[in-house]
Amino acid sequence: DVKVTQSSRYLVKRTGEKVFLECVQDMDHENMFWYRQDPGLGLRLIYFSYDVKMKEKGDIPEGYSVSREKKERFSLILESASTNQTSMYLCASSWEGGYTFGSGTRLTVV
Amino acid sequence: LAKTTQPISMDSYEGQEVNITCSHNNIATNDYITWYQQFPSQGPRFIIQGYKTKVTNEVASLFIPADRKSSTLSLPRVSLSDTAVYYCLVGDSGNTPLVFGKGTRLSVIA
């Protein structure tokens, strides 16, 4: 089974901190994605990447950046965390048959 | 990307068959239909994918009529553990980011 691992299950950070959310997949997938999920708003796409060092903006990229230095790793960066970035963050990698998601990181910015 | 419409919520008793219908009137020729299941505080999990007619796996069946403008996810003999949100998505098998709607919240009652 494909495994997508997100480094932290829960994180609490202070406003203004730089935050790194790490995601690693073990099946050599080229495509990787970052979503955030908020009550009533569903899953929204932040950034995605089709290959190493490539990145594309999703629907809500403001306040975020990403890094893909290696094929298996896709990092989401909050340059200066704000309280409105408190959310569940979900990483996924895709294959021909669909997406595999990680378990999510619940980030709280205080 | 084709937009999908599905019921916001459904209730069912344990042991019953549950059918969740999704409409996708603007589905493109190369689009597949994929269903995901999500439990609270977890990432969505792939259930089933199809292109046309009927697909069955150990978890569910997917019925797709000839015009492909809708699809029906069928869960046989649901149990309490099937209580979750079910998402219907349409896309070209992972090469284009999936757009998640609000999904259908299924509540299974004892």
Short mmCIF file of N, CA and C in Angstrom, two decimals, chain A residues 31 33 48 50 94-99, chain B residues 1-2 27-34 36 49-51 68 89-99:
data_model
loop_
_atom_site.label_atom_id
_atom_site.label_comp_id
_atom_site.label_asym_id
_atom_site.label_seq_id
_atom_site.Cartn_x
_atom_site.Cartn_y
_atom_site.Cartn_z
N ASN A 31 3.12 13.27 -8.65
CA ASN A 31 2.20 14.35 -8.28
C ASN A 31 1.96 14.37 -6.77
N PHE A 33 0.22 17.01 -3.50
CA PHE A 33 -0.75 18.08 -3.28
C PHE A 33 -0.81 18.44 -1.81
N PHE A 48 0.27 22.45 -5.50
CA PHE A 48 0.56 21.10 -5.96
C PHE A 48 1.85 21.10 -6.78
N TYR A 50 4.02 18.66 -9.81
CA TYR A 50 4.03 17.53 -10.73
C TYR A 50 5.42 16.90 -10.86
N SER A 94 -0.66 11.31 -5.93
CA SER A 94 -1.63 10.71 -6.83
C SER A 94 -1.00 9.69 -7.76
N TRP A 95 -1.80 8.74 -8.14
CA TRP A 95 -1.46 7.68 -9.06
C TRP A 95 -2.57 7.61 -10.09
N GLU A 96 -2.48 6.68 -11.03
CA GLU A 96 -3.50 6.63 -12.08
C GLU A 96 -4.89 6.40 -11.52
N GLY A 97 -4.96 5.66 -10.42
CA GLY A 97 -6.27 5.32 -9.89
C GLY A 97 -6.84 6.33 -8.91
N GLY A 98 -6.06 7.32 -8.50
CA GLY A 98 -6.62 8.27 -7.56
C GLY A 98 -5.58 8.85 -6.63
N TYR A 99 -6.03 9.34 -5.52
CA TYR A 99 -5.18 9.99 -4.53
C TYR A 99 -5.01 9.11 -3.30
N LEU B 1 -12.94 21.64 -14.83
CA LEU B 1 -13.24 20.40 -14.12
C LEU B 1 -14.74 20.27 -13.94
N ALA B 2 -15.24 19.08 -14.15
CA ALA B 2 -16.66 18.86 -13.99
C ALA B 2 -17.06 19.03 -12.53
N ILE B 27 -19.26 16.08 -17.31
CA ILE B 27 -18.12 15.18 -17.29
C ILE B 27 -17.47 15.12 -18.67
N ALA B 28 -16.15 15.12 -18.70
CA ALA B 28 -15.41 15.09 -19.97
C ALA B 28 -15.10 13.64 -20.36
N THR B 29 -14.77 13.48 -21.62
CA THR B 29 -14.55 12.15 -22.17
C THR B 29 -13.47 11.38 -21.42
N ASN B 30 -12.43 12.05 -21.01
CA ASN B 30 -11.32 11.35 -20.36
C ASN B 30 -11.39 11.37 -18.83
N ASP B 31 -12.51 11.80 -18.29
CA ASP B 31 -12.67 11.86 -16.83
C ASP B 31 -13.09 10.51 -16.26
N TYR B 32 -12.52 10.18 -15.13
CA TYR B 32 -12.95 9.05 -14.33
C TYR B 32 -13.78 9.57 -13.15
N ILE B 33 -14.55 8.68 -12.56
CA ILE B 33 -15.36 9.01 -11.39
C ILE B 33 -14.77 8.25 -10.21
N THR B 34 -14.45 8.98 -9.17
CA THR B 34 -13.80 8.38 -8.01
C THR B 34 -14.55 8.78 -6.74
N TYR B 36 -14.41 8.83 -2.46
CA TYR B 36 -13.56 8.78 -1.29
C TYR B 36 -14.42 8.79 -0.05
N GLN B 49 -13.24 3.50 -8.06
CA GLN B 49 -13.15 4.35 -9.23
C GLN B 49 -13.72 3.62 -10.44
N GLY B 50 -14.36 4.36 -11.33
CA GLY B 50 -14.89 3.75 -12.54
C GLY B 50 -14.96 4.73 -13.68
N TYR B 51 -15.12 4.17 -14.86
CA TYR B 51 -15.29 5.01 -16.05
C TYR B 51 -16.69 4.84 -16.64
N ARG B 68 -23.06 8.72 -18.51
CA ARG B 68 -22.03 9.08 -17.52
C ARG B 68 -22.31 10.42 -16.83
N LEU B 89 -15.87 12.54 -6.90
CA LEU B 89 -15.02 13.45 -7.68
C LEU B 89 -14.88 12.96 -9.10
N VAL B 90 -14.70 13.91 -9.98
CA VAL B 90 -14.56 13.62 -11.39
C VAL B 90 -13.27 14.28 -11.88
N GLY B 91 -12.43 13.50 -12.56
CA GLY B 91 -11.19 14.06 -13.05
C GLY B 91 -10.43 13.04 -13.87
N ASP B 92 -9.30 13.47 -14.40
CA ASP B 92 -8.54 12.60 -15.32
C ASP B 92 -7.44 11.85 -14.59
N SER B 93 -7.84 11.07 -13.58
CA SER B 93 -6.95 10.11 -12.93
C SER B 93 -5.67 10.69 -12.36
N GLY B 94 -5.77 11.76 -11.61
CA GLY B 94 -4.63 12.22 -10.84
C GLY B 94 -3.74 13.21 -11.53
N ASN B 95 -3.93 13.47 -12.80
CA ASN B 95 -3.07 14.42 -13.48
C ASN B 95 -3.54 15.86 -13.32
N THR B 96 -4.78 16.03 -12.94
CA THR B 96 -5.32 17.36 -12.67
C THR B 96 -5.80 17.36 -11.23
N PRO B 97 -5.48 18.41 -10.47
CA PRO B 97 -5.90 18.41 -9.07
C PRO B 97 -7.40 18.21 -8.93
N LEU B 98 -7.78 17.38 -7.99
CA LEU B 98 -9.18 17.12 -7.73
C LEU B 98 -9.79 18.26 -6.94
N VAL B 99 -11.01 18.58 -7.27
CA VAL B 99 -11.74 19.62 -6.54
C VAL B 99 -12.80 18.93 -5.70
#
